[in-house]
Amino acid sequence: MRTIAVTGSASGLGAAVVRRMRYMRHRVIGIDRRDADIDADLATPDGRALAVKGVLDCCGGKLEGLVPCAGIGPHVKNSAKIAAINYFGAVAMLDGLKAALGAGVAPAAVVISSNSATTVPIGDHAFVDACLAGEEEYAVELAARHDGATIYGNSKLALAQAVRERAKDWGAAGVRLNAVAPGPFDSALLQAGLDDPEMGPLIEAYPIPLERRGTADEIADAIEFLLSAHATWIHGIVLFVDGGTDALLNPTRL
């Protein structure tokens, strides 16, 4: 039995991952704002510190898996909060629990990026650069100047790059670190976007070669694989789980 921490565990993809891991008879430590083993708000530094400490207390300093699923969607009008949760909340969990993962057996972490990382125009690189530099105050200030869709996509791009940048150090620590980049999949978060008068039509128009949206369980399949003993030579990748959208829109990009 492995011990795996999952943020955003109370709903959506996080809940699907929790169900899957428990079905596989792993011990799961869930983190969310409510209805979790550890109640914490990852939008704030204090909440992140509380979450990290809670996980360390629960696992005794030894962890085999981490899946930072907590996030909010592009329909959210508070762009600064998107940056705070989607990027800084996830990275705080990664870095805060790296040592505990290093103490575990065959440990791995899977971060949730998005295929919007390659479909939303970057424009000014300052926001992504600030995220990667750990300059949260400046990144949040920049985020507030842009719409939610732009910051959502760019926060997920920064998160994917953060995974790649950590590949050397995490590999040396014996911890595999990868990301999945989902396309639109059925969830309350997606429905909130569909219900938004501005975002809804854009989501509906999103091209998907398989001609359907995914499900949370299909994304959980990819996460389960990357955490498992079937992926022991996979490290530092961003796996698109999006029905072919990235391939359609970026056919020459590898």
Coordinates of N, CA and C in Angstrom, one line a residue:
M1 N 0.8 -1.2 0.0 CA 0.0 0.0 0.0 C 0.9 1.2 0.0
R2 N 0.6 2.2 -0.9 CA 1.3 3.4 -1.0 C 0.5 4.5 -0.4
T3 N 1.2 5.6 0.1 CA 0.5 6.8 0.6 C 0.6 7.9 -0.4
I4 N -0.6 8.4 -0.8 CA -0.6 9.4 -1.9 C -1.4 10.6 -1.4
A5 N -0.9 11.8 -1.6 CA -1.6 13.0 -1.3 C -2.2 13.6 -2.5
V6 N -3.5 14.1 -2.4 CA -4.2 14.6 -3.5 C -4.8 15.9 -3.1
T7 N -4.5 17.0 -3.8 CA -5.2 18.3 -3.5 C -6.4 18.4 -4.4
G8 N -7.3 19.3 -3.9 CA -8.6 19.4 -4.7 C -9.4 18.1 -4.6
S9 N -9.3 17.4 -3.5 CA -9.8 16.0 -3.4 C -11.3 15.9 -3.3
A10 N -12.0 17.0 -3.0 CA -13.4 16.9 -2.7 C -14.3 16.9 -3.9
S11 N -13.7 17.3 -5.1 CA -14.6 17.4 -6.3 C -13.8 17.2 -7.5
G12 N -14.5 17.0 -8.6 CA -13.9 17.0 -9.9 C -12.8 15.9 -10.1
L13 N -11.7 16.3 -10.8 CA -10.6 15.4 -11.1 C -10.0 14.9 -9.8
G14 N -9.8 15.8 -8.8 CA -9.3 15.3 -7.5 C -10.0 14.2 -6.9
A15 N -11.4 14.3 -6.9 CA -12.2 13.3 -6.3 C -12.1 12.0 -7.1
A16 N -12.0 12.1 -8.5 CA -11.8 10.9 -9.3 C -10.5 10.2 -9.0
V17 N -9.5 11.0 -8.8 CA -8.2 10.4 -8.5 C -8.2 9.7 -7.1
V18 N -8.9 10.4 -6.1 CA -9.0 9.8 -4.8 C -9.7 8.4 -4.9
R19 N -10.8 8.4 -5.7 CA -11.6 7.1 -5.8 C -10.7 6.1 -6.4
R20 N -10.0 6.5 -7.5 CA -9.1 5.5 -8.1 C -8.0 4.9 -7.2
M21 N -7.4 5.8 -6.5 CA -6.3 5.4 -5.6 C -6.8 4.5 -4.5
R22 N -8.0 4.8 -4.0 CA -8.5 4.0 -2.9 C -9.0 2.7 -3.4
Y23 N -9.5 2.6 -4.6 CA -9.9 1.4 -5.3 C -8.6 0.5 -5.4
M24 N -7.5 1.1 -5.7 CA -6.2 0.4 -5.8 C -5.6 0.0 -4.5
R25 N -6.4 0.3 -3.4 CA -6.0 0.0 -2.0 C -4.8 0.8 -1.5
H26 N -4.6 2.0 -2.1 CA -3.6 2.9 -1.6 C -4.2 3.8 -0.5
R27 N -3.4 4.3 0.4 CA -3.9 5.2 1.4 C -3.8 6.6 0.8
V28 N -4.9 7.4 0.9 CA -5.0 8.7 0.3 C -5.2 9.8 1.4
I29 N -4.4 10.8 1.3 CA -4.5 12.0 2.1 C -5.1 13.1 1.2
G30 N -6.4 13.5 1.5 CA -7.0 14.5 0.7 C -6.9 15.9 1.3
I31 N -6.7 16.8 0.4 CA -6.6 18.2 0.8 C -7.5 19.0 0.0
D32 N -8.4 19.8 0.6 CA -9.3 20.7 -0.1 C -9.7 21.8 0.9
R33 N -10.5 22.8 0.5 CA -11.0 23.8 1.3 C -11.9 23.3 2.4
R34 N -12.6 22.2 2.1 CA -13.6 21.6 3.0 C -13.8 20.2 2.6
D35 N -14.4 19.4 3.5 CA -14.7 18.0 3.3 C -13.5 17.1 2.9
A36 N -12.4 17.4 3.5 CA -11.2 16.6 3.2 C -10.5 16.2 4.5
D37 N -9.4 15.4 4.3 CA -8.6 15.0 5.5 C -7.9 16.2 6.1
I38 N -7.5 17.1 5.2 CA -6.9 18.3 5.6 C -7.6 19.5 4.9
D39 N -8.2 20.4 5.7 CA -8.9 21.5 5.1 C -7.9 22.7 5.1
A40 N -7.7 23.2 3.8 CA -6.7 24.3 3.7 C -7.0 25.0 2.4
D41 N -6.7 26.3 2.4 CA -6.9 27.1 1.2 C -5.6 27.3 0.5
L42 N -5.4 26.7 -0.6 CA -4.1 26.8 -1.3 C -3.9 28.2 -2.0
A43 N -4.8 29.1 -1.9 CA -4.7 30.4 -2.5 C -3.8 31.3 -1.7
T44 N -3.5 30.9 -0.5 CA -2.7 31.7 0.4 C -1.5 31.0 0.9
P45 N -0.4 31.7 1.2 CA 0.8 31.0 1.8 C 0.5 30.3 3.1
D46 N -0.3 30.9 3.9 CA -0.6 30.2 5.2 C -1.4 28.9 5.0
G47 N -2.3 28.9 4.0 CA -3.1 27.7 3.7 C -2.1 26.7 3.1
R48 N -1.2 27.0 2.3 CA -0.3 26.1 1.7 C 0.6 25.5 2.8
A49 N 1.1 26.3 3.7 CA 1.9 25.8 4.8 C 1.1 24.8 5.7
L50 N -0.1 25.2 5.9 CA -1.0 24.3 6.7 C -1.2 22.9 6.0
A51 N -1.4 23.0 4.7 CA -1.6 21.8 3.9 C -0.3 20.9 3.9
V52 N 0.9 21.5 3.7 CA 2.1 20.7 3.8 C 2.3 20.1 5.1
K53 N 2.2 20.9 6.2 CA 2.4 20.4 7.5 C 1.4 19.2 7.8
G54 N 0.1 19.4 7.4 CA -0.9 18.4 7.6 C -0.5 17.1 6.9
V55 N -0.1 17.2 5.7 CA 0.3 15.9 5.0 C 1.5 15.3 5.7
L56 N 2.5 16.1 6.0 CA 3.7 15.5 6.7 C 3.3 14.8 8.0
D57 N 2.4 15.4 8.8 CA 1.9 14.8 10.0 C 1.2 13.5 9.8
C58 N 0.4 13.5 8.7 CA -0.4 12.3 8.4 C 0.5 11.2 7.9
C59 N 1.5 11.5 7.1 CA 2.3 10.4 6.5 C 3.6 10.1 7.2
G60 N 3.9 10.8 8.3 CA 5.1 10.6 9.1 C 6.4 10.9 8.3
G61 N 6.3 11.8 7.4 CA 7.5 12.2 6.6 C 7.8 11.3 5.5
K62 N 6.9 10.4 5.1 CA 7.2 9.4 4.0 C 6.0 9.3 3.1
L63 N 6.2 9.7 1.8 CA 5.1 9.8 0.9 C 5.5 9.1 -0.4
E64 N 4.6 8.3 -1.0 CA 4.9 7.7 -2.3 C 4.3 8.4 -3.5
G65 N 3.3 9.2 -3.3 CA 2.7 9.9 -4.5 C 2.1 11.2 -4.1
L66 N 2.1 12.1 -5.1 CA 1.5 13.4 -4.9 C 0.8 13.8 -6.2
V67 N -0.5 14.3 -6.1 CA -1.2 14.8 -7.3 C -1.8 16.1 -6.9
P68 N -1.2 17.2 -7.2 CA -1.8 18.5 -7.0 C -2.9 18.8 -8.0
C69 N -4.2 18.5 -7.7 CA -5.3 18.7 -8.6 C -6.0 20.1 -8.4
A70 N -5.8 20.7 -7.2 CA -6.6 21.9 -6.9 C -6.4 23.0 -7.9
G71 N -7.5 23.5 -8.4 CA -7.4 24.6 -9.4 C -8.8 25.2 -9.6
I72 N -8.8 26.4 -10.3 CA -10.0 27.0 -10.7 C -9.9 27.4 -12.2
G73 N -11.1 27.6 -12.8 CA -11.1 27.6 -14.2 C -11.0 29.0 -14.8
P74 N -10.9 29.1 -16.2 CA -10.7 30.4 -16.9 C -11.9 31.3 -16.8
H75 N -13.1 30.8 -16.4 CA -14.2 31.6 -16.3 C -14.2 32.5 -15.0
V76 N -13.3 32.2 -14.1 CA -13.2 33.0 -12.8 C -12.7 34.4 -13.2
K77 N -13.4 35.4 -12.7 CA -13.1 36.8 -13.0 C -11.8 37.3 -12.3
N78 N -11.6 36.7 -11.1 CA -10.4 37.1 -10.3 C -9.2 36.4 -10.8
S79 N -8.5 37.0 -11.8 CA -7.4 36.4 -12.5 C -6.2 36.2 -11.5
A80 N -6.1 37.1 -10.5 CA -5.0 36.9 -9.5 C -5.2 35.7 -8.7
K81 N -6.4 35.3 -8.4 CA -6.7 34.1 -7.7 C -6.4 32.8 -8.5
I82 N -6.6 32.9 -9.8 CA -6.2 31.8 -10.7 C -4.7 31.5 -10.6
A83 N -4.0 32.6 -10.6 CA -2.5 32.4 -10.5 C -2.1 31.9 -9.2
A84 N -2.7 32.4 -8.1 CA -2.4 32.0 -6.8 C -2.6 30.5 -6.5
I85 N -3.8 30.0 -7.0 CA -4.1 28.6 -6.8 C -3.5 27.7 -7.8
N86 N -3.7 28.0 -9.1 CA -3.3 27.0 -10.1 C -1.8 26.9 -10.2
Y87 N -1.0 27.9 -10.0 CA 0.4 27.8 -10.1 C 1.1 27.7 -8.7
F88 N 0.9 28.8 -7.9 CA 1.7 28.8 -6.7 C 1.2 27.8 -5.7
G89 N -0.1 27.5 -5.7 CA -0.6 26.4 -4.8 C 0.0 25.1 -5.1
A90 N 0.0 24.8 -6.4 CA 0.6 23.5 -6.8 C 2.1 23.4 -6.6
V91 N 2.8 24.4 -6.9 CA 4.3 24.4 -6.7 C 4.6 24.3 -5.2
A92 N 3.9 25.0 -4.4 CA 4.1 24.9 -2.9 C 4.0 23.5 -2.4
M93 N 3.0 22.8 -2.9 CA 2.9 21.4 -2.5 C 4.0 20.5 -3.0
L94 N 4.4 20.7 -4.3 CA 5.5 20.0 -4.8 C 6.8 20.2 -4.0
D95 N 7.2 21.4 -3.8 CA 8.4 21.7 -3.1 C 8.4 21.4 -1.7
G96 N 7.2 21.6 -1.0 CA 7.1 21.4 0.4 C 7.1 19.9 0.7
L97 N 6.7 19.0 -0.2 CA 6.6 17.6 0.0 C 7.7 16.8 -0.7
K98 N 8.6 17.5 -1.4 CA 9.7 16.8 -2.1 C 10.5 15.8 -1.2
A99 N 10.9 16.3 0.0 CA 11.7 15.5 0.9 C 10.9 14.3 1.3
A100 N 9.6 14.4 1.6 CA 8.8 13.3 2.0 C 8.7 12.3 0.9
L101 N 8.6 12.8 -0.3 CA 8.5 11.9 -1.5 C 9.9 11.1 -1.6
G102 N 11.0 11.9 -1.4 CA 12.3 11.2 -1.5 C 12.5 10.1 -0.5
A103 N 11.7 10.2 0.6 CA 11.8 9.2 1.6 C 10.9 8.0 1.4
G104 N 10.1 8.1 0.4 CA 9.1 7.0 0.0 C 9.7 6.0 -0.9
V105 N 8.9 4.9 -1.1 CA 9.3 3.8 -2.0 C 8.8 4.1 -3.4
A106 N 9.7 4.1 -4.4 CA 9.3 4.4 -5.8 C 8.3 5.5 -5.9
P107 N 8.7 6.7 -5.4 CA 7.8 7.8 -5.4 C 7.6 8.5 -6.7
A108 N 6.5 9.2 -6.9 CA 6.2 9.9 -8.1 C 5.2 11.0 -7.8
A109 N 5.2 12.1 -8.6 CA 4.2 13.2 -8.5 C 3.7 13.5 -9.9
V110 N 2.5 13.8 -10.0 CA 1.9 14.2 -11.3 C 1.1 15.5 -11.1
V111 N 1.5 16.5 -11.9 CA 0.9 17.8 -11.8 C -0.1 17.9 -12.9
I112 N -1.1 18.8 -12.7 CA -2.2 19.0 -13.7 C -2.0 20.3 -14.4
S113 N -1.5 20.1 -15.6 CA -1.4 21.3 -16.5 C -2.7 21.4 -17.3
S114 N -2.6 21.7 -18.6 CA -3.8 21.8 -19.4 C -3.3 22.0 -20.9
N115 N -4.1 21.5 -21.8 CA -3.7 21.7 -23.2 C -3.9 23.2 -23.6
S116 N -4.5 24.0 -22.7 CA -4.6 25.4 -23.0 C -3.2 26.1 -22.9
A117 N -2.3 25.4 -22.3 CA -0.9 25.9 -22.2 C -0.3 26.1 -23.6
T118 N -0.8 25.4 -24.6 CA -0.3 25.5 -26.0 C -1.3 26.2 -26.9
T119 N -2.5 26.5 -26.4 CA -3.5 27.1 -27.3 C -3.8 28.5 -27.0
V120 N -3.5 28.9 -25.8 CA -3.7 30.3 -25.4 C -2.5 31.2 -25.7
P121 N -2.7 32.3 -26.5 CA -1.5 33.1 -26.8 C -0.8 33.6 -25.5
I122 N 0.6 33.5 -25.6 CA 1.4 33.9 -24.4 C 1.4 35.4 -24.3
G123 N 1.7 36.1 -25.5 CA 1.8 37.5 -25.4 C 3.0 37.9 -24.6
D124 N 2.8 38.6 -23.5 CA 3.9 39.1 -22.7 C 4.4 37.9 -21.8
H125 N 5.7 37.6 -21.8 CA 6.2 36.5 -21.1 C 6.4 36.8 -19.6
A126 N 6.2 38.0 -19.2 CA 6.5 38.5 -17.9 C 5.8 37.7 -16.8
F127 N 4.5 37.3 -17.0 CA 3.8 36.6 -16.0 C 4.4 35.2 -15.8
V128 N 4.6 34.5 -16.9 CA 5.2 33.1 -16.8 C 6.6 33.2 -16.1
D129 N 7.4 34.2 -16.5 CA 8.7 34.4 -16.0 C 8.6 34.6 -14.5
A130 N 7.7 35.4 -14.0 CA 7.5 35.8 -12.6 C 7.1 34.5 -11.8
C131 N 6.2 33.7 -12.4 CA 5.9 32.4 -11.8 C 7.1 31.6 -11.6
L132 N 7.8 31.4 -12.6 CA 9.0 30.4 -12.6 C 10.1 31.0 -11.6
A133 N 10.1 32.3 -11.5 CA 11.1 32.9 -10.5 C 10.6 32.8 -9.1
G134 N 9.4 32.4 -8.9 CA 8.8 32.4 -7.5 C 8.4 33.7 -7.0
E135 N 8.2 34.7 -7.9 CA 7.9 36.1 -7.5 C 6.3 36.2 -7.5
E136 N 5.7 35.6 -6.5 CA 4.3 35.6 -6.4 C 3.6 36.9 -6.4
E137 N 4.1 37.8 -5.6 CA 3.5 39.2 -5.5 C 3.5 39.8 -6.9
Y138 N 4.6 39.8 -7.6 CA 4.6 40.4 -8.9 C 3.7 39.6 -9.9
A139 N 3.8 38.3 -9.9 CA 2.9 37.5 -10.8 C 1.5 37.8 -10.6
V140 N 1.0 37.9 -9.3 CA -0.4 38.2 -9.0 C -0.7 39.6 -9.5
E141 N 0.2 40.5 -9.4 CA -0.1 41.8 -9.8 C -0.3 41.8 -11.4
L142 N 0.6 41.1 -12.1 CA 0.5 41.0 -13.5 C -0.8 40.3 -13.9
A143 N -1.2 39.2 -13.2 CA -2.4 38.5 -13.5 C -3.6 39.3 -13.4
A144 N -3.7 40.2 -12.5 CA -4.8 41.1 -12.3 C -5.1 42.0 -13.5
R145 N -4.1 42.1 -14.4 CA -4.2 43.0 -15.6 C -4.8 42.2 -16.8
H146 N -5.0 40.9 -16.6 CA -5.5 40.1 -17.8 C -6.7 39.4 -17.5
D147 N -7.4 38.9 -18.5 CA -8.6 38.1 -18.3 C -8.3 36.7 -17.8
G148 N -9.3 36.0 -17.3 CA -9.1 34.7 -16.7 C -8.6 33.7 -17.6
A149 N -9.1 33.7 -18.9 CA -8.6 32.7 -19.9 C -7.1 32.8 -20.1
T150 N -6.6 34.0 -20.3 CA -5.2 34.2 -20.5 C -4.4 33.7 -19.4
I151 N -4.8 34.1 -18.1 CA -4.0 33.7 -17.0 C -4.1 32.2 -16.7
Y152 N -5.3 31.6 -17.0 CA -5.4 30.2 -16.8 C -4.4 29.5 -17.7
G153 N -4.5 29.8 -19.0 CA -3.6 29.1 -19.9 C -2.1 29.3 -19.6
N154 N -1.8 30.6 -19.2 CA -0.4 30.9 -18.9 C 0.1 30.3 -17.6
S155 N -0.8 30.2 -16.6 CA -0.5 29.5 -15.3 C -0.2 28.0 -15.6
K156 N -1.0 27.4 -16.5 CA -0.7 26.0 -16.8 C 0.5 25.8 -17.6
L157 N 0.9 26.8 -18.5 CA 2.1 26.7 -19.2 C 3.3 26.8 -18.2
A158 N 3.2 27.8 -17.3 CA 4.3 27.9 -16.3 C 4.4 26.7 -15.4
L159 N 3.3 26.0 -15.1 CA 3.3 24.8 -14.3 C 4.0 23.7 -15.1
A160 N 3.7 23.5 -16.4 CA 4.4 22.5 -17.2 C 5.9 22.8 -17.3
Q161 N 6.3 24.1 -17.4 CA 7.7 24.4 -17.5 C 8.4 24.2 -16.1
A162 N 7.6 24.4 -15.0 CA 8.2 24.1 -13.7 C 8.5 22.6 -13.5
V163 N 7.7 21.8 -14.1 CA 7.9 20.3 -14.1 C 9.2 20.0 -14.8
R164 N 9.3 20.6 -16.0 CA 10.5 20.3 -16.8 C 11.8 20.8 -16.1
E165 N 11.7 22.0 -15.5 CA 12.9 22.6 -14.9 C 13.3 21.8 -13.7
R166 N 12.4 21.1 -13.0 CA 12.7 20.3 -11.8 C 13.2 18.9 -12.1
A167 N 13.2 18.5 -13.4 CA 13.5 17.1 -13.7 C 14.9 16.7 -13.2
K168 N 15.9 17.5 -13.4 CA 17.2 17.1 -12.9 C 17.3 16.9 -11.4
D169 N 16.9 17.9 -10.6 CA 17.0 17.8 -9.2 C 16.1 16.7 -8.6
W170 N 14.9 16.6 -9.2 CA 14.0 15.5 -8.7 C 14.4 14.2 -9.1
G171 N 15.0 14.0 -10.3 CA 15.6 12.8 -10.7 C 16.7 12.3 -9.7
A172 N 17.6 13.3 -9.4 CA 18.7 13.0 -8.5 C 18.2 12.6 -7.1
A173 N 17.0 13.1 -6.7 CA 16.4 12.7 -5.4 C 15.6 11.4 -5.5
G174 N 15.6 10.8 -6.7 CA 14.8 9.6 -6.9 C 13.3 9.7 -7.0
V175 N 12.9 10.9 -7.3 CA 11.4 11.1 -7.4 C 11.0 11.5 -8.8
R176 N 10.2 10.7 -9.4 CA 9.7 11.0 -10.8 C 8.7 12.1 -10.7
L177 N 8.7 13.0 -11.7 CA 7.8 14.2 -11.7 C 7.3 14.4 -13.1
N178 N 6.0 14.3 -13.4 CA 5.5 14.5 -14.7 C 4.2 15.3 -14.6
A179 N 3.7 15.7 -15.7 CA 2.4 16.5 -15.8 C 1.5 15.8 -16.8
V180 N 0.2 16.0 -16.6 CA -0.8 15.7 -17.6 C -1.4 17.0 -18.1
A181 N -1.8 17.1 -19.3 CA -2.4 18.3 -19.9 C -3.7 17.9 -20.5
P182 N -4.8 17.9 -19.6 CA -6.1 17.6 -20.1 C -6.7 18.6 -21.1
G183 N -7.5 18.1 -21.9 CA -8.5 19.0 -22.6 C -9.7 19.1 -21.8
P184 N -10.8 19.7 -22.4 CA -12.1 19.8 -21.7 C -12.6 18.4 -21.3
F185 N -12.9 18.2 -20.0 CA -13.6 17.0 -19.6 C -14.7 17.3 -18.7
D186 N -15.7 16.5 -18.6 CA -16.9 16.7 -17.9 C -16.7 16.9 -16.4
S187 N -17.0 18.0 -15.9 CA -16.8 18.3 -14.4 C -17.6 19.5 -14.1
A188 N -17.8 19.8 -12.8 CA -18.4 21.0 -12.4 C -17.7 22.2 -12.8
L189 N -16.4 22.1 -12.8 CA -15.5 23.3 -13.3 C -15.8 23.6 -14.7
L190 N -15.9 22.6 -15.6 CA -16.1 22.8 -17.0 C -17.5 23.3 -17.2
Q191 N -18.5 22.8 -16.4 CA -19.9 23.3 -16.6 C -20.0 24.8 -16.2
A192 N -19.2 25.2 -15.2 CA -19.2 26.6 -14.8 C -18.7 27.5 -16.0
G193 N -17.7 26.9 -16.7 CA -17.2 27.6 -17.9 C -18.2 27.7 -19.0
L194 N -18.9 26.5 -19.2 CA -20.0 26.5 -20.3 C -21.1 27.4 -20.0
D195 N -21.4 27.6 -18.7 CA -22.5 28.5 -18.3 C -22.1 30.0 -18.4
D196 N -20.8 30.3 -18.5 CA -20.4 31.7 -18.6 C -20.7 32.2 -20.0
P197 N -21.3 33.4 -20.1 CA -21.7 33.9 -21.4 C -20.5 34.2 -22.3
E198 N -19.3 34.5 -21.7 CA -18.2 34.8 -22.5 C -17.4 33.5 -22.9
M199 N -17.1 32.7 -21.8 CA -16.3 31.5 -22.0 C -17.1 30.3 -22.7
G200 N -18.4 30.2 -22.4 CA -19.2 29.1 -22.9 C -19.0 28.9 -24.4
P201 N -19.2 29.9 -25.3 CA -19.1 29.7 -26.7 C -17.7 29.3 -27.1
L202 N -16.7 29.8 -26.5 CA -15.3 29.4 -26.8 C -15.0 28.0 -26.5
I203 N -15.6 27.5 -25.4 CA -15.4 26.1 -25.0 C -16.1 25.2 -26.0
E204 N -17.3 25.6 -26.4 CA -18.1 24.8 -27.3 C -17.4 24.7 -28.7
A205 N -16.7 25.8 -29.0 CA -16.0 25.8 -30.3 C -14.7 25.1 -30.3
Y206 N -14.2 24.6 -29.2 CA -12.9 24.0 -29.0 C -12.9 22.7 -29.9
P207 N -11.9 22.6 -30.8 CA -11.9 21.4 -31.7 C -11.3 20.2 -31.0
I208 N -12.0 19.1 -31.1 CA -11.5 17.8 -30.5 C -11.6 16.7 -31.6
P209 N -10.5 16.2 -32.1 CA -10.6 15.2 -33.1 C -11.4 14.0 -32.8
L210 N -11.4 13.6 -31.5 CA -12.2 12.4 -31.2 C -13.7 12.8 -31.0
E211 N -14.0 14.1 -31.2 CA -15.4 14.6 -31.3 C -16.2 14.3 -30.1
R212 N -15.6 14.4 -28.9 CA -16.3 14.4 -27.7 C -15.4 14.9 -26.6
R213 N -16.0 15.3 -25.5 CA -15.2 15.7 -24.3 C -14.8 14.5 -23.5
G214 N -13.8 14.6 -22.7 CA -13.3 13.5 -21.9 C -14.1 13.4 -20.6
T215 N -13.7 12.5 -19.8 CA -14.3 12.3 -18.5 C -13.2 12.4 -17.4
A216 N -13.5 12.7 -16.2 CA -12.5 12.8 -15.1 C -11.8 11.4 -15.0
D217 N -12.6 10.3 -15.2 CA -12.0 9.0 -15.0 C -10.9 8.8 -16.1
E218 N -11.1 9.3 -17.3 CA -10.1 9.1 -18.3 C -8.8 9.9 -18.0
I219 N -8.9 11.1 -17.4 CA -7.7 11.8 -16.9 C -7.1 11.0 -15.8
A220 N -7.9 10.5 -14.9 CA -7.4 9.7 -13.8 C -6.6 8.5 -14.3
D221 N -7.1 7.9 -15.4 CA -6.4 6.8 -16.0 C -4.9 7.1 -16.2
A222 N -4.7 8.3 -16.9 CA -3.3 8.8 -17.2 C -2.5 9.0 -15.9
I223 N -3.2 9.6 -15.0 CA -2.5 9.9 -13.7 C -2.1 8.6 -13.0
E224 N -3.0 7.7 -13.0 CA -2.7 6.4 -12.4 C -1.5 5.7 -13.0
F225 N -1.5 5.8 -14.4 CA -0.3 5.2 -15.1 C 1.0 5.9 -14.7
L226 N 1.0 7.2 -14.7 CA 2.2 7.9 -14.4 C 2.7 7.7 -13.0
L227 N 1.8 7.4 -12.1 CA 2.2 7.1 -10.7 C 2.7 5.7 -10.5
S228 N 2.4 4.8 -11.5 CA 2.5 3.4 -11.3 C 3.9 2.9 -11.7
A229 N 4.1 1.6 -11.4 CA 5.3 0.9 -11.7 C 5.4 0.6 -13.2
H230 N 4.4 0.9 -14.0 CA 4.5 0.8 -15.4 C 5.1 2.0 -16.1
A231 N 5.5 3.1 -15.3 CA 6.0 4.3 -15.8 C 7.3 4.7 -15.2
T232 N 8.1 3.7 -14.8 CA 9.3 4.0 -14.0 C 10.4 4.6 -14.8
W233 N 10.3 4.7 -16.1 CA 11.4 5.3 -17.0 C 10.8 6.6 -17.6
I234 N 9.6 7.1 -17.1 CA 9.0 8.3 -17.6 C 9.2 9.4 -16.5
H235 N 9.8 10.5 -16.9 CA 10.2 11.5 -16.0 C 10.3 12.8 -16.8
G236 N 9.7 13.9 -16.3 CA 9.8 15.2 -16.8 C 9.0 15.5 -18.1
I237 N 8.0 14.6 -18.3 CA 7.2 14.8 -19.5 C 5.9 15.6 -19.2
V238 N 5.3 16.1 -20.3 CA 3.9 16.6 -20.2 C 3.1 15.8 -21.2
L239 N 2.2 15.0 -20.6 CA 1.3 14.1 -21.4 C 0.0 14.7 -21.7
F240 N -0.3 14.9 -23.0 CA -1.6 15.5 -23.4 C -2.6 14.4 -23.4
V241 N -3.7 14.7 -22.7 CA -4.8 13.8 -22.6 C -6.0 14.6 -23.0
D242 N -6.2 14.8 -24.3 CA -7.1 15.8 -24.8 C -7.9 15.5 -26.0
G243 N -7.9 14.2 -26.4 CA -8.7 13.7 -27.5 C -8.1 14.2 -28.9
G244 N -6.8 14.7 -28.8 CA -6.1 15.0 -30.1 C -6.1 16.5 -30.4
T245 N -6.6 17.4 -29.5 CA -6.6 18.8 -29.8 C -5.3 19.4 -30.0
D246 N -4.3 19.1 -29.1 CA -3.0 19.6 -29.3 C -2.3 19.2 -30.6
A247 N -2.5 18.0 -31.0 CA -2.0 17.5 -32.2 C -2.6 18.2 -33.4
L248 N -3.9 18.5 -33.3 CA -4.6 19.2 -34.4 C -4.1 20.6 -34.5
L249 N -4.0 21.3 -33.4 CA -3.6 22.7 -33.4 C -2.1 23.0 -33.5
N250 N -1.3 22.0 -33.1 CA 0.1 22.2 -33.1 C 0.8 21.0 -33.8
P251 N 0.5 20.7 -35.0 CA 0.9 19.4 -35.7 C 2.4 19.3 -35.8
T252 N 3.2 20.4 -35.8 CA 4.7 20.3 -35.9 C 5.4 20.5 -34.6
R253 N 4.7 20.6 -33.5 CA 5.3 20.8 -32.2 C 5.4 19.5 -31.5
L254 N 6.6 19.2 -31.0 CA 6.8 18.0 -30.2 C 7.0 18.3 -28.8

